[in-house]
Coordinates of C-alpha atoms and ligand atoms in Angstrom, one line a residue:
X1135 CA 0.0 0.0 0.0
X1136 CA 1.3 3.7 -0.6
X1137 CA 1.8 5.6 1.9
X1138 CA -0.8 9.1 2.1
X1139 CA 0.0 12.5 3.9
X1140 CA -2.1 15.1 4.7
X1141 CA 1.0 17.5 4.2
X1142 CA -0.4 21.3 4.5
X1143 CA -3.9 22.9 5.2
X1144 CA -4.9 26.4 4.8
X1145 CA -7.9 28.7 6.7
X1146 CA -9.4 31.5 4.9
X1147 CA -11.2 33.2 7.2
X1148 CA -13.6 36.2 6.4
X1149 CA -13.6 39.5 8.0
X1150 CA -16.6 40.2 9.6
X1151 CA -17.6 38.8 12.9
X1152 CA -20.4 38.8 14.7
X1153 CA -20.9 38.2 18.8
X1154 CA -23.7 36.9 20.2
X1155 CA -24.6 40.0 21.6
X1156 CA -25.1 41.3 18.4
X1157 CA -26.8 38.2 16.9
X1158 CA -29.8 38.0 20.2
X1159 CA -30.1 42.0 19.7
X1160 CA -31.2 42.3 15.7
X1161 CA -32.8 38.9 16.8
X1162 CA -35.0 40.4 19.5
X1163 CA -35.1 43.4 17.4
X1164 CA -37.3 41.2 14.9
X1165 CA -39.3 39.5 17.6
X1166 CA -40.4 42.8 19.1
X1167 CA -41.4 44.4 15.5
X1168 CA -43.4 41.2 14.8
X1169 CA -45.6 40.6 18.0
X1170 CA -46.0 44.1 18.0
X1171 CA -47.8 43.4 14.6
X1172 CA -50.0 40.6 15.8
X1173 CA -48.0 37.8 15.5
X1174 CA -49.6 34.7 16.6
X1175 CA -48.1 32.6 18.5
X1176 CA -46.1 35.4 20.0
X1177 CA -42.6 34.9 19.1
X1178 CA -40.1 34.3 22.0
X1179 CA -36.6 36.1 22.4
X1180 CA -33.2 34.8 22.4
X1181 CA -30.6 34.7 25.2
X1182 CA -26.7 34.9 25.3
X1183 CA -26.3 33.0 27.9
X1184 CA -28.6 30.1 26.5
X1185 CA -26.4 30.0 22.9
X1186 CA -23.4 30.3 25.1
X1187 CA -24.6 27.1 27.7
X1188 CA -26.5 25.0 25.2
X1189 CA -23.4 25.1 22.3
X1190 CA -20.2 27.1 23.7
X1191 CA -20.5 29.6 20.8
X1192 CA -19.4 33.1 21.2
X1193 CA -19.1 34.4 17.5
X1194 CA -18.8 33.6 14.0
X1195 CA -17.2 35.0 11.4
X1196 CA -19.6 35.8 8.2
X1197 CA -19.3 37.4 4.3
X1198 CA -21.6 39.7 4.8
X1199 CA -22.9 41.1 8.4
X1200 CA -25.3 44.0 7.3
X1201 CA -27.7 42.0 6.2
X1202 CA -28.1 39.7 9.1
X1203 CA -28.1 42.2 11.6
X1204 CA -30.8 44.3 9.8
X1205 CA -34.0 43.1 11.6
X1206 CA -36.1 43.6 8.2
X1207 CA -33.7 41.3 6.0
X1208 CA -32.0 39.2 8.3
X1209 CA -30.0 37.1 5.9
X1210 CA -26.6 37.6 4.5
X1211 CA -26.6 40.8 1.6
X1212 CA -24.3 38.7 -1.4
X1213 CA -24.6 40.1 -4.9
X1214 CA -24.8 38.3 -7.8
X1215 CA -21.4 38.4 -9.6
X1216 CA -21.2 38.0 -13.5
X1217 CA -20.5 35.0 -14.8
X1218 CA -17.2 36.6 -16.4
X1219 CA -15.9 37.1 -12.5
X1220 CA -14.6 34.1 -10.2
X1221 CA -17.9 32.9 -7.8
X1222 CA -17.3 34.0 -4.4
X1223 CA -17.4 30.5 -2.8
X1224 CA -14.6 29.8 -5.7
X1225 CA -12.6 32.8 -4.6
X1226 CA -12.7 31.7 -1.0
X1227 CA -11.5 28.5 -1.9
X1228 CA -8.8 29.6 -3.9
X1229 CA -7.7 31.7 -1.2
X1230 CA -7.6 28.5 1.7
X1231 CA -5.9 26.7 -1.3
X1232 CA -3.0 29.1 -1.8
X1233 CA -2.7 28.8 2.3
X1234 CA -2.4 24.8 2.0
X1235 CA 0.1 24.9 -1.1
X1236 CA 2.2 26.9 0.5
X1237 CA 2.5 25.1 3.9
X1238 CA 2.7 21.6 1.5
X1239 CA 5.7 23.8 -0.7
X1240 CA 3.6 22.5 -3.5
X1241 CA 2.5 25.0 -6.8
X1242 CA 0.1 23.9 -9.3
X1243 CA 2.2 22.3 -11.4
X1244 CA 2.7 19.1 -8.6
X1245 CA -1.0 18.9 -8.3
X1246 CA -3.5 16.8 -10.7
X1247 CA -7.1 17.1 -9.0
X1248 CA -9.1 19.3 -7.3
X1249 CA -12.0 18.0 -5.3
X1250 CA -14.7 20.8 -3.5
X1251 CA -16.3 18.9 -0.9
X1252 CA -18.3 20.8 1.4
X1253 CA -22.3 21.3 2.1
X1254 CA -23.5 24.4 0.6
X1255 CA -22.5 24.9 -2.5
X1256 CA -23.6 28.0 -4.4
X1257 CA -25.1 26.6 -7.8
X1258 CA -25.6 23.3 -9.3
X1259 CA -22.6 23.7 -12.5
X1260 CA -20.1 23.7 -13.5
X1261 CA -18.5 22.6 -10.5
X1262 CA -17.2 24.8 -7.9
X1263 CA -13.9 22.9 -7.8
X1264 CA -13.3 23.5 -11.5
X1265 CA -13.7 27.2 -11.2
X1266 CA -11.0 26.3 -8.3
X1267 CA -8.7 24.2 -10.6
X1268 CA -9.2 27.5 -13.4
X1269 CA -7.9 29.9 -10.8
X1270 CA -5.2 27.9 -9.7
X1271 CA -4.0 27.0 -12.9
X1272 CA -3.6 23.5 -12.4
X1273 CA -3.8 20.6 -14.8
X1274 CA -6.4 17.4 -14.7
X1275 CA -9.2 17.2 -12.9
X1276 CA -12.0 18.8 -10.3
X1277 CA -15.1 18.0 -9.1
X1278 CA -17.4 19.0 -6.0
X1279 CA -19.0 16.7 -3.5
X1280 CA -21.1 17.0 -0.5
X1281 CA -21.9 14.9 2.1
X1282 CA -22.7 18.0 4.5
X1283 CA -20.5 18.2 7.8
X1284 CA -18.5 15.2 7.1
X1285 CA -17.6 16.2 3.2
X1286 CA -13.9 16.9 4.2
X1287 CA -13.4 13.5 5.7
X1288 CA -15.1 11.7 2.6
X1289 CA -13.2 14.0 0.5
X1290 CA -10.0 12.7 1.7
X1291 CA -10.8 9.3 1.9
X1292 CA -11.4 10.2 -1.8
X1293 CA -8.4 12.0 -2.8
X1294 CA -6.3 9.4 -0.6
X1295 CA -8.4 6.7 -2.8
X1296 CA -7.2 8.0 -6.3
X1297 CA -3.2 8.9 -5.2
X1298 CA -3.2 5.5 -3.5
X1299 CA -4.0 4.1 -7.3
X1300 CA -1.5 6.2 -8.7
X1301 CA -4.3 8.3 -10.6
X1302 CA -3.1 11.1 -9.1
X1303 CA 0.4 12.6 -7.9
X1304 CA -1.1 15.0 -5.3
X1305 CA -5.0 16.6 -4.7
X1306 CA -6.2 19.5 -3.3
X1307 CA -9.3 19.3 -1.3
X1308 CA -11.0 22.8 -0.3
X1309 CA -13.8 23.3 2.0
X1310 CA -15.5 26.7 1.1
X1311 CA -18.3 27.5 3.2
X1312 CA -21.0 30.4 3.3
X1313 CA -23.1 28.5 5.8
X1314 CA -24.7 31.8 6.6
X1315 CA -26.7 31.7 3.2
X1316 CA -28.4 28.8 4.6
X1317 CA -29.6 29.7 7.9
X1318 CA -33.0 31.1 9.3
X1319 CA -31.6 33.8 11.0
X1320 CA -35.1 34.1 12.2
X1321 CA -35.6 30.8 13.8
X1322 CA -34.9 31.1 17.7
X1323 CA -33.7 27.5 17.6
X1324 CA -30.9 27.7 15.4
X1325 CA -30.1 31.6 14.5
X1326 CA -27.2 31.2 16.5
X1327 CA -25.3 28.2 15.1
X1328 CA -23.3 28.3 12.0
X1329 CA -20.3 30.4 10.6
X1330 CA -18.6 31.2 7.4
X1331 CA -15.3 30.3 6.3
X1332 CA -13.3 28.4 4.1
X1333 CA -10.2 25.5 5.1
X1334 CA -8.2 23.5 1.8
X1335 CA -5.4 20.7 2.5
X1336 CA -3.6 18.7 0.1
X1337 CA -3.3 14.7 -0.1
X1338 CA -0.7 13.7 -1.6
X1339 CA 2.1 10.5 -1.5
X1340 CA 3.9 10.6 1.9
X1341 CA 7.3 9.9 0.3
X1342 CA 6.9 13.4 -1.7
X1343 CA 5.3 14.9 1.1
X1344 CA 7.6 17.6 2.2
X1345 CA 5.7 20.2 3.9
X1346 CA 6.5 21.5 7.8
X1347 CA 3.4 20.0 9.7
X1348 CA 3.4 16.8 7.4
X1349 CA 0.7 13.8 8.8
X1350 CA 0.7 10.2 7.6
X1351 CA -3.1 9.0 6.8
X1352 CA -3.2 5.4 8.9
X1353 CA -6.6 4.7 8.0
X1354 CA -10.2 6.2 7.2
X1355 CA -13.5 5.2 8.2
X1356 CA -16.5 6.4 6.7
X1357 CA -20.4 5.6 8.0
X1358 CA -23.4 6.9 7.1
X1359 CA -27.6 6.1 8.2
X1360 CA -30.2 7.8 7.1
X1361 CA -31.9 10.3 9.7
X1362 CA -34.0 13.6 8.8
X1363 CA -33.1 15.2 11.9
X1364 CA -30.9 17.4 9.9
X1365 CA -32.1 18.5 6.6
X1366 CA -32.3 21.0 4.2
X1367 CA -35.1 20.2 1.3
X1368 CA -33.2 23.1 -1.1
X1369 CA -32.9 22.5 -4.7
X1370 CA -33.9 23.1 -8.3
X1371 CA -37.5 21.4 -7.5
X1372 CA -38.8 23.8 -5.5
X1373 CA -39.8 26.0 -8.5
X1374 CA -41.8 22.7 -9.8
X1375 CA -43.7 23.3 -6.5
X1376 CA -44.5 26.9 -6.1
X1377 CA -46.6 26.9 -3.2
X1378 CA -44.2 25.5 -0.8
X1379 CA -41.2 27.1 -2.7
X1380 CA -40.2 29.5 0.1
X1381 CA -41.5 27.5 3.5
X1382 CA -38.4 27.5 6.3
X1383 CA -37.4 23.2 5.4
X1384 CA -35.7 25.3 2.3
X1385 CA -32.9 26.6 4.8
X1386 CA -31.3 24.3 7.4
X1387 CA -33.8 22.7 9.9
X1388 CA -32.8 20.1 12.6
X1389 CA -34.2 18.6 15.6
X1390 CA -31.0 19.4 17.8
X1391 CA -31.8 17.2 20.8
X1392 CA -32.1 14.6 19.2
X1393 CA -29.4 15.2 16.9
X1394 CA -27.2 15.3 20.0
X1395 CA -28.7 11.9 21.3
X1396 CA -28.3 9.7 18.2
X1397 CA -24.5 11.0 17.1
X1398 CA -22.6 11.1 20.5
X1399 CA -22.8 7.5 20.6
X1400 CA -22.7 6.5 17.1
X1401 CA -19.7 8.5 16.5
X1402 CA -18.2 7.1 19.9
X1403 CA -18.4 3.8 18.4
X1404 CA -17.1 4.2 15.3
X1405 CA -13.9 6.1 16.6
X1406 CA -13.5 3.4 19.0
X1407 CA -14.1 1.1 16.5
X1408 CA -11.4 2.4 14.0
X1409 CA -9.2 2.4 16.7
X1410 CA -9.4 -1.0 17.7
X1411 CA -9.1 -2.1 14.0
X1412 CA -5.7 -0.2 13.6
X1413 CA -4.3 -1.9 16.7
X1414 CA -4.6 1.2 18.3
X1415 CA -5.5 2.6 22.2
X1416 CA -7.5 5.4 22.7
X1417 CA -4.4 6.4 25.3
X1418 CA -2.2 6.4 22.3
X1419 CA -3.9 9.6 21.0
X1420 CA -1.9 12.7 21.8
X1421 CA -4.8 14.8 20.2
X1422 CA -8.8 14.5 18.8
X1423 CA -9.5 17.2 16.1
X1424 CA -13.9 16.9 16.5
X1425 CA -16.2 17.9 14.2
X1426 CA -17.6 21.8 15.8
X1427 CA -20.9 21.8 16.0
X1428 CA -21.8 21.8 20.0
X1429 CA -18.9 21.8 22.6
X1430 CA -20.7 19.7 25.2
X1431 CA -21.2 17.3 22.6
X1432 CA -17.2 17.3 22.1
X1433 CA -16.7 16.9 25.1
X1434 CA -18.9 13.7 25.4
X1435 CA -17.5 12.2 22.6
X1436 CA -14.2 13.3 23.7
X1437 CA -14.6 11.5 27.3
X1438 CA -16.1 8.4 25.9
X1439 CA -13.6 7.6 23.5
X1440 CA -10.5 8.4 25.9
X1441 CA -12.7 6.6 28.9
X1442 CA -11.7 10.1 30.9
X1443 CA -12.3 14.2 31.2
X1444 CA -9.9 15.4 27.9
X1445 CA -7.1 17.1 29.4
X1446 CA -6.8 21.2 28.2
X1447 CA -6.1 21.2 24.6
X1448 CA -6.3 17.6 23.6
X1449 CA -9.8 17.8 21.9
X1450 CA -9.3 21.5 20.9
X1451 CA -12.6 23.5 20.4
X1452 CA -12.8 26.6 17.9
X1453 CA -16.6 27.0 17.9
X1454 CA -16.1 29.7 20.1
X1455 CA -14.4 32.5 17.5
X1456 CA -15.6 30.3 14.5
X1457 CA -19.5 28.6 15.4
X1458 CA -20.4 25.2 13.1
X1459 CA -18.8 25.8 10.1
X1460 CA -19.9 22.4 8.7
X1461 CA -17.3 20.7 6.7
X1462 CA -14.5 22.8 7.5
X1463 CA -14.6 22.7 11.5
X1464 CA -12.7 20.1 12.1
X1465 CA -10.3 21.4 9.9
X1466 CA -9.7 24.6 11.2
X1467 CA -9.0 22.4 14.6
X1468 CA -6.1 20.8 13.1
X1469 CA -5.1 23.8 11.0
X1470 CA -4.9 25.5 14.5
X1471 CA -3.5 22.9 16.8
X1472 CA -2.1 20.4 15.5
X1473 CA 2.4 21.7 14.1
X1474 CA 3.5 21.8 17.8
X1475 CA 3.2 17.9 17.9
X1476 CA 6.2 16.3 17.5
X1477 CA 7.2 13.5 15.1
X1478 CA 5.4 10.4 15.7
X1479 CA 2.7 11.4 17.6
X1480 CA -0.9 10.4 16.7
X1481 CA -3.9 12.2 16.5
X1482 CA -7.6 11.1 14.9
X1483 CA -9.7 13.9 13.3
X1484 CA -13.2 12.9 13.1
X1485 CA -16.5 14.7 11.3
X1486 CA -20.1 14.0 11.6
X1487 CA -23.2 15.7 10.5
X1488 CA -26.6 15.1 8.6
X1489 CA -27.1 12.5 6.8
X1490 CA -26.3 11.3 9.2
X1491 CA -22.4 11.0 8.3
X1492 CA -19.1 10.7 10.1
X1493 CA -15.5 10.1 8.8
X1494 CA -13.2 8.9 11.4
X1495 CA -8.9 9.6 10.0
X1496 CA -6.0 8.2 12.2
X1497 CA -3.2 10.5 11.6
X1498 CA 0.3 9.9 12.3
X1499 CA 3.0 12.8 12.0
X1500 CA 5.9 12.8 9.7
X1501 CA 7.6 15.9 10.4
Ligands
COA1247 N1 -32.6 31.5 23.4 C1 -33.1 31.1 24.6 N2 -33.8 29.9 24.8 C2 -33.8 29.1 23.7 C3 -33.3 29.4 22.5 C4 -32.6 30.6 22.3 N3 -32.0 31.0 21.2 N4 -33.5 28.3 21.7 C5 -34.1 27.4 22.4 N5 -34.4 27.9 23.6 C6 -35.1 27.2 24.7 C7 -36.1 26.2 24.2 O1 -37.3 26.8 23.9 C8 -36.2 25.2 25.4 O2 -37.0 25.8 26.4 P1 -38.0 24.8 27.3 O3 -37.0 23.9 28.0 O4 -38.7 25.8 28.1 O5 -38.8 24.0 26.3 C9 -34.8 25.2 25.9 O6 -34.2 26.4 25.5 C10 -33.9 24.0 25.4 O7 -34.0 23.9 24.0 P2 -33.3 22.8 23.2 O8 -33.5 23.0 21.8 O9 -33.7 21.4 23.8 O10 -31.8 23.1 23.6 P3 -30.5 22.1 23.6 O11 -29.9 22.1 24.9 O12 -30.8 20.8 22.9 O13 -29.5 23.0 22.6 C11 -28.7 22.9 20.4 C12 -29.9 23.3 21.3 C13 -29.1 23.1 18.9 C14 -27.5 23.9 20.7 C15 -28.2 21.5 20.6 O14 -29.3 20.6 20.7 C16 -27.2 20.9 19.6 O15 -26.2 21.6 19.3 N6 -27.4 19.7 19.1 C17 -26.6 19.1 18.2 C18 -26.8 19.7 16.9 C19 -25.8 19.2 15.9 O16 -24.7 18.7 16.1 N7 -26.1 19.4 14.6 C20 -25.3 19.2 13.6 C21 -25.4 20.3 12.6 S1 -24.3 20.2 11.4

């Protein structure tokens, strides 16, 4: 078998940010203008300390904050662009990319595929990813995929897959993200949750893998069971069904308690599982890169894996500055924490999400 790395990831993150504080006020803003014309059932507010307690988010960062904050549009402002100029979810991309090739010391020349794997993507073609590969300037192939929070993991099952097979020297897989074009900022339950941003790493054979923070892919584990506890009904139907076309299941909608009930144990098992088929302790672990959608969830998952509390910093949480950012979250983790490990050490980076999905990747580091 050829050996894979994961051998440089990159983070575009945007520039606007929003706090909680400002999120419950234009939120509250909205509830007051609408019971105050007759809305029935009166709306209810929304609470900083609840989004803090119930998911440890504190802010996200977003493409466009105007717009959400505005209690009569509530939803992110993002003009059209002509077909001429680069999309924006394309230009985000490209911009994590350039981040990733750099820490890998690869240019496009070394690289023969692009893959886009993330859960919103902005139209239905051509693919995101080739608009990516275009920018770039790099030779072969692109495509986009999404299996929602878990598309980086499946992604790199994928691009470890085809340079594994030798149909590829080295891939580049982005995660763009403008989950904020998705979300009900008017829905109490869930205004608070997601984030935009953008992460890219490249997979690539270990032996040519020469980039600083350089990890050896052990193994990958990919499950997935159907549930509609997360969904998003979306798509180029709707405008075959006109009545229902703009009812709130064409944004995301999920049933978070019970979200939190069915994955903390699935996901559990199948890290605990993926460990035990490797040969491999949970002790052995010097870090868990997790999926960021709720940090008590985290921490369950972290505790029942490691059969203790996680000490500081070995499950690393960034939903606090960044919220759910879907695909990219647990990304951004291991972008973040992951280069003052030394040679050696092991680490498992794990995504779940609707579907459901989760992709469990035992990581080893080179150099
Ligand atoms: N402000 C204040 N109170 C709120 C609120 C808000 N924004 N939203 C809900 N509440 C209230 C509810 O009305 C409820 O009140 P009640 O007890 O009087 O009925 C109470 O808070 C608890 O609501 P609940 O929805 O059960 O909260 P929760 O503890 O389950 O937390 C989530 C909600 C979404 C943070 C949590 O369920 C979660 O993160 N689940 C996992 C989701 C996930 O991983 N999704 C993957 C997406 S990719």
């Amino acid at each position: 078998m050829t050996a894979i790395a994961l051998s440089g990831t990159g983070l575009f993150t945007p520039q606007q940010a929003i706090s909680n504080a400002e999120l419950v006020e234009a939120f509250n803003e909205y509830v007051r203008r609408a019971n105050a014309a007759g809305h029935e059932p009166a709306l209810q507010p929304s609470s900083v300390e609840f989004i803090e307690k119930a998911s440890g988010i504190k802010s996200r960062y977003v493409m466009d904050k105007a717009g959400i904050l505005d209690p009569d549009v509530m939803c992110p402002r993002i003009p059209e662009r002509p077909d001429s100029q680069i999309s924006i979810l394309a230009e985000m991309a490209v911009a994590a990319a350039r981040d990733a090739m750099k820490a890998a010391d690869r240019k496009p020349e070394d690289i023969d595929g692009v893959i886009v794997a993330c859960s919103n993507l902005q139209r239905a073609y051509p693919a995101i990813a080739i608009e990516v590969q275009d920018g770039l300037g790099i030779e072969g192939f692109a495509f986009d995929m999404n299996v929602a929070c878990s598309s980086a993991t499946f992604g790199l099952q994928a691009a470890a897959d085809m340079v594994a097979r030798g149909n590829a020297r080295a891939i580049l897989v982005c995660n763009p993200e403008i989950c904020s074009g998705h979300l009900n900022f008017r829905d109490r339950d869930s205004h608070f949750i997601f984030g935009d941003v953008a992460t890219a790493f490249i997979v690539e054979r270990a032996e040519e893998s020469d980039g600083t923070n350089s990890w050896e892919v052990l193994g990958t584990k990919l499950r997935t069971m159907f549930s509609n506890n997360i969904r998003n009904n979306f798509g180029f139907l709707n405008r075959a069904a006109p009545e229902s076309r703009d009812t709130k299941d064409k944004l995301f909608v999920q049933e978070g308690r019970k979200v939190f009930k069915d994955v903390v144990p699935w996901v559990s098992e199948l890290i605990l599982g993926h460990l035990a088929e490797a040969g491999l302790q949970a002790s052995a672990l010097k870090r868990i890169w997790l999926h960021q959608a709720n940090v008590n969830m985290n921490d369950f998952i972290a505790r029942k894996v490691l059969g203790r509390d996680p000490l500081p910093g070995e499950a690393p949480n960034i939903l606090d500055e960044y919220a759910n950012t879907s695909s990219a979250g647990s990304v951004i983790a291991f972008h973040k924490h992951s280069s003052d490990l030394a040679p050696g050490d092991l680490g498992l980076l794990c995504s779940f999400g609707a579907g459901y999905s989760a992709g469990s990747v035992i990581l080893r580091k080179r150099h």
